[in-house]
PDB file of C-alpha atoms in Angstrom:
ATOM      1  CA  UNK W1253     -24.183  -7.676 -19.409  1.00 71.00           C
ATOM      2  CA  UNK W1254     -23.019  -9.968 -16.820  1.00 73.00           C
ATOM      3  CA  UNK W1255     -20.112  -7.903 -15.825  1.00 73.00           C
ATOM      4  CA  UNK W1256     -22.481  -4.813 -15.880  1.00 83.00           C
ATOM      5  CA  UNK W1257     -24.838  -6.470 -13.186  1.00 85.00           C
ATOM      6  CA  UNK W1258     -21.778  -7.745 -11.368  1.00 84.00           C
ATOM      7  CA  UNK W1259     -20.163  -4.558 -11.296  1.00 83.00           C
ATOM      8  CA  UNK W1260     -23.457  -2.718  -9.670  1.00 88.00           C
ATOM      9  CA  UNK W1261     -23.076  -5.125  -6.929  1.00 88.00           C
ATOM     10  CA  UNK W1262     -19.700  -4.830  -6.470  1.00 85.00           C
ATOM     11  CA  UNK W1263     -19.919  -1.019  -6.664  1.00 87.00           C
ATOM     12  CA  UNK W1264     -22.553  -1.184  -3.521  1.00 89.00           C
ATOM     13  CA  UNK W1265     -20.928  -3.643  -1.793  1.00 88.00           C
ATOM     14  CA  UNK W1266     -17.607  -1.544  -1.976  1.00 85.00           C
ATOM     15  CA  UNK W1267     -19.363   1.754  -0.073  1.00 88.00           C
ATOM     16  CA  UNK W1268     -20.888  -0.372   1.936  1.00 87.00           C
ATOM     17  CA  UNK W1269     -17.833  -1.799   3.605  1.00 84.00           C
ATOM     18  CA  UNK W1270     -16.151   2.058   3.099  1.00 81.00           C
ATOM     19  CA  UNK W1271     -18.718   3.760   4.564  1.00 81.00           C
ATOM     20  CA  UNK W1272     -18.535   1.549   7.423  1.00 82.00           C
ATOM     21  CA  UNK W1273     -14.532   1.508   7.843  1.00 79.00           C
ATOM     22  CA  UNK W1274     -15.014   5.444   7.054  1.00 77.00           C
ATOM     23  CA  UNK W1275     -17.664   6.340  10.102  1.00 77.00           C
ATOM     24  CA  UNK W1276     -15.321   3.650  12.070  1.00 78.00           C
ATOM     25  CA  UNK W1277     -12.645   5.745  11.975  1.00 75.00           C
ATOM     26  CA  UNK W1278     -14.318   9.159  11.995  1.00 74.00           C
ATOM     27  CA  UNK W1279     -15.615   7.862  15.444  1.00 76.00           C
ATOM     28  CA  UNK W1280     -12.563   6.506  16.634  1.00 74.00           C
ATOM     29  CA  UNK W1281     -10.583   9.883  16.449  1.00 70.00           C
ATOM     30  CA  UNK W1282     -13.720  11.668  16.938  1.00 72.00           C
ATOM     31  CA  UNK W1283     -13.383  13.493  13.407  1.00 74.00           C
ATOM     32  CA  UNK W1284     -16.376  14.991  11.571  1.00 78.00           C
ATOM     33  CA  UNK W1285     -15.598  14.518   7.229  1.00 77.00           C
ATOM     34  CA  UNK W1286     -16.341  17.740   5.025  1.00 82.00           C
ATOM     35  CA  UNK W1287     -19.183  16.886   2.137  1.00 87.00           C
ATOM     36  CA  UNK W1288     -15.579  17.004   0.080  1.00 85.00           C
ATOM     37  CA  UNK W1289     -13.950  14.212   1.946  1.00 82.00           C
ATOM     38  CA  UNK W1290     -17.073  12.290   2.511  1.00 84.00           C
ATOM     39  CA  UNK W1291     -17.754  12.145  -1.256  1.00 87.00           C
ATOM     40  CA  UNK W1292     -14.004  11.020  -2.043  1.00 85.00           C
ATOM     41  CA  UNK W1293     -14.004   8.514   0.431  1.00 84.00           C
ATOM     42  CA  UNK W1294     -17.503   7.042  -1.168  1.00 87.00           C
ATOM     43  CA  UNK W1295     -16.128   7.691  -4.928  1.00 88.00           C
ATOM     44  CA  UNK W1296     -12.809   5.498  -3.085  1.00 86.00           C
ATOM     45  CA  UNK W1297     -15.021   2.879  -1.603  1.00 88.00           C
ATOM     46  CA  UNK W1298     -16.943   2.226  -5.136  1.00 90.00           C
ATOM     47  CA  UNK W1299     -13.901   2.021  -7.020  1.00 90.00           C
ATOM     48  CA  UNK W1300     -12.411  -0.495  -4.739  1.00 88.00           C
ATOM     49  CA  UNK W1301     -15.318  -2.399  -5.033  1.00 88.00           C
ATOM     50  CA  UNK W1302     -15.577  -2.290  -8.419  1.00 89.00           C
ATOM     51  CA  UNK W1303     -12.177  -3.558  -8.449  1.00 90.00           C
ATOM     52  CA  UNK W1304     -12.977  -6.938  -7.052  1.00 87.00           C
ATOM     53  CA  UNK W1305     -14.512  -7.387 -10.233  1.00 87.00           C
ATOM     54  CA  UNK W1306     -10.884  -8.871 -11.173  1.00 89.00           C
ATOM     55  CA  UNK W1307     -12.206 -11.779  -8.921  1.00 85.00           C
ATOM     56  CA  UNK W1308     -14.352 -12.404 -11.815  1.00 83.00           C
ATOM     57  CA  UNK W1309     -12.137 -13.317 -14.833  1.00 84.00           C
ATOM     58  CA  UNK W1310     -11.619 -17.047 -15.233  1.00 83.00           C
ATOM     59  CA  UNK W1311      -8.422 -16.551 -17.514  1.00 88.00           C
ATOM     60  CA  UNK W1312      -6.162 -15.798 -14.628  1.00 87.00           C
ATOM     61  CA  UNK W1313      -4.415 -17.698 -11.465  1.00 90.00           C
ATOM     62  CA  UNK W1314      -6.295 -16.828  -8.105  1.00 86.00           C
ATOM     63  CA  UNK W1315      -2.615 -15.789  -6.661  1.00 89.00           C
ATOM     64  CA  UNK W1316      -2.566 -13.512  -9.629  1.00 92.00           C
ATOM     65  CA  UNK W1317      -6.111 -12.131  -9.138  1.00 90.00           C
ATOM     66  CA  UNK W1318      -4.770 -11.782  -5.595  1.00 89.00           C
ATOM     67  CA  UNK W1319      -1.805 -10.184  -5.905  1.00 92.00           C
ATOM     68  CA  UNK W1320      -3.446  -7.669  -8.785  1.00 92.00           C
ATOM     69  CA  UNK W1321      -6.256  -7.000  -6.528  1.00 91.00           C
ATOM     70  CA  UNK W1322      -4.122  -6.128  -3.336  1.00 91.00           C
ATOM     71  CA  UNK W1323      -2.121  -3.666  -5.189  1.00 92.00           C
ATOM     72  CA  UNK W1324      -4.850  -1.770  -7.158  1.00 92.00           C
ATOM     73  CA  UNK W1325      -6.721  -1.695  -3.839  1.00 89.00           C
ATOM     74  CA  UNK W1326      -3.384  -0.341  -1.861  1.00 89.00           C
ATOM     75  CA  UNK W1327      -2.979   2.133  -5.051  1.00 90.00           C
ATOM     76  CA  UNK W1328      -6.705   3.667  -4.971  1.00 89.00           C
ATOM     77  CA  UNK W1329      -6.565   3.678  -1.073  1.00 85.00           C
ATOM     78  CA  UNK W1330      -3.547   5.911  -0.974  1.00 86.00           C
ATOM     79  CA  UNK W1331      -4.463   8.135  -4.023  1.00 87.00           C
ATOM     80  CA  UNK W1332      -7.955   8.927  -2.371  1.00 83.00           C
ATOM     81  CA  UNK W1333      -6.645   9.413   0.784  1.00 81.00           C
ATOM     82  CA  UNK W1334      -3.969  11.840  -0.531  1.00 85.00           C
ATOM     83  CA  UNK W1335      -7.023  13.259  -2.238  1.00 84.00           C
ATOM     84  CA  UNK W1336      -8.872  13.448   1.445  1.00 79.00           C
ATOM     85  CA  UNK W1337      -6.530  14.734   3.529  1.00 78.00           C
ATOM     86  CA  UNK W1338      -4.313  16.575   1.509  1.00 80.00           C
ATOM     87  CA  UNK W1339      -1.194  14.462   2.663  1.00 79.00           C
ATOM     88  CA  UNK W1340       1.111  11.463   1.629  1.00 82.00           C
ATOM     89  CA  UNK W1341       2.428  10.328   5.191  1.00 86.00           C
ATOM     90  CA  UNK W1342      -1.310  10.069   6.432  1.00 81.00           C
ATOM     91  CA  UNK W1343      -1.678   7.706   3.024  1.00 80.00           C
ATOM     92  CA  UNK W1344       1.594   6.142   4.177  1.00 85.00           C
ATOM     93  CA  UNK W1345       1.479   5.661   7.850  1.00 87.00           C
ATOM     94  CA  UNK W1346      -2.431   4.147   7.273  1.00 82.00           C
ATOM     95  CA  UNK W1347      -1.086   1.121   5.186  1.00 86.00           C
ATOM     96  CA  UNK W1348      -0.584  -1.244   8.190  1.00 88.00           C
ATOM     97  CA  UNK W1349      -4.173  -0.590   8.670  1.00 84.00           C
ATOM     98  CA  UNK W1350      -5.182  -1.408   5.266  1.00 84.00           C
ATOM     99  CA  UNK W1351      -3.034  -4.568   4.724  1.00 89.00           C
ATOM    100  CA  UNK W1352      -4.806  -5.341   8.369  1.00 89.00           C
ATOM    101  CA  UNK W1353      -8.264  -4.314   7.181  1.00 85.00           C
ATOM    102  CA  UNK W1354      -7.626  -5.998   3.818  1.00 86.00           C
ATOM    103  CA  UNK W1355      -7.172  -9.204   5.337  1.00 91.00           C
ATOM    104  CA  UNK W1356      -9.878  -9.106   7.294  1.00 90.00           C
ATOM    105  CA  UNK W1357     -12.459  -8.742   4.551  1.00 86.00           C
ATOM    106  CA  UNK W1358     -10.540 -10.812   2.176  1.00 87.00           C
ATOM    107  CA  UNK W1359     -10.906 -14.148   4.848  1.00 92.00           C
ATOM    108  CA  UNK W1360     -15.092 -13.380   5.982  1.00 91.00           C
ATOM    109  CA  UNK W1361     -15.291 -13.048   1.978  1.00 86.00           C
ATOM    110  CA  UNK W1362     -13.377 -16.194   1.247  1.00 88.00           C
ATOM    111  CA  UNK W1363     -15.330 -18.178   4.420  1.00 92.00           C
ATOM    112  CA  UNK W1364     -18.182 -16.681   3.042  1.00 91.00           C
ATOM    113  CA  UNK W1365     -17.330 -18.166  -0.476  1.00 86.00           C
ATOM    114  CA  UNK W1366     -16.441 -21.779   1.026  1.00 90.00           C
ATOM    115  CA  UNK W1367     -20.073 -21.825   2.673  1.00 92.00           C
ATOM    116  CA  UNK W1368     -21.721 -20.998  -0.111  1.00 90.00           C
ATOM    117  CA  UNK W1369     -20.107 -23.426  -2.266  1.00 89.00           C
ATOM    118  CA  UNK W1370     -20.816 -26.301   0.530  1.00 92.00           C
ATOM    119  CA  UNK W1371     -24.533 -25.437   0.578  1.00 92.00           C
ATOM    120  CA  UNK W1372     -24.975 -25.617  -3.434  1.00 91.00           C
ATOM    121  CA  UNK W1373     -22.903 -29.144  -3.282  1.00 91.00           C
ATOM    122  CA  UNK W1374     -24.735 -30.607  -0.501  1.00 89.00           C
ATOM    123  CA  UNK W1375     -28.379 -29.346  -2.537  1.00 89.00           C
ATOM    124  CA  UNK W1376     -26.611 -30.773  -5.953  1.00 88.00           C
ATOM    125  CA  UNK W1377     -25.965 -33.970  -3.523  1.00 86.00           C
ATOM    126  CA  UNK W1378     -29.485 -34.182  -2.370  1.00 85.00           C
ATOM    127  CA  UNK W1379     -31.013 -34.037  -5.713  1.00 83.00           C
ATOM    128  CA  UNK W1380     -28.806 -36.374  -7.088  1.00 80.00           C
ATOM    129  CA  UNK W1381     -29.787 -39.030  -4.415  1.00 79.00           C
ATOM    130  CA  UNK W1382     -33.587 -38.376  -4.980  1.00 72.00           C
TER     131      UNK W1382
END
């Protein structure tokens, strides 16, 4: 069950963050999406998210979870792309922009981690002082 509510999380947070890369780029090269590539890019986005699930297991290395994570994403990205547009070299040619995109979210999420984790030991802190 906990995976199950994870995973629905996950899942939103994934077309979340695609839908906004997505209309990004639509707007930057002033593209319009079919309902067929708008629904592959959101089926893309929710099964990269649920992919960060992987984040989640406690039996393997971070670097591993990492590495497995980046390649899985890189793999989805370029089969739903292929999907999209109907072409390997736009899959191909995009992966600077992924790796770049990739490491963007991957450091606000781990910041984002860090913070959280100071705020529950400086509560676990106070209460042990009291």
């Amino acid at each position: 069950m906990r995976y199950f509510k994870e995973g629905i999380i996950y899942l939103f947070v994934g077309v979340g963050i695609g839908s906004f890369i997505s209309l990004l780029s639509f707007t930057l090269y002033q593209g319009t999406p079919s309902i067929k590539q708008f629904l592959l890019l959101m089926t893309m986005s929710a099964i990269m998210g649920l992919l960060s699930l992987i984040y989640e297991l406690d039996n393997m290395a971070f670097v591993t979870q990492l590495i497995s994570h980046l390649i899985l994403e890189m793999l989805t990205y370029g089969f739903f792309i292929w999907l999209t547009f109907g072409s390997v070299m736009i899959a191909l040619t995009n992966i600077p922009t992924f790796i770049i995109s990739y490491v963007i979210i991957f450091v606000v999420f781990r910041k984002q981690g860090q913070a959280n984790a100071r705020r529950i030991n400086a509560k676990l802190a106070d209460k042990k002082r009291e």
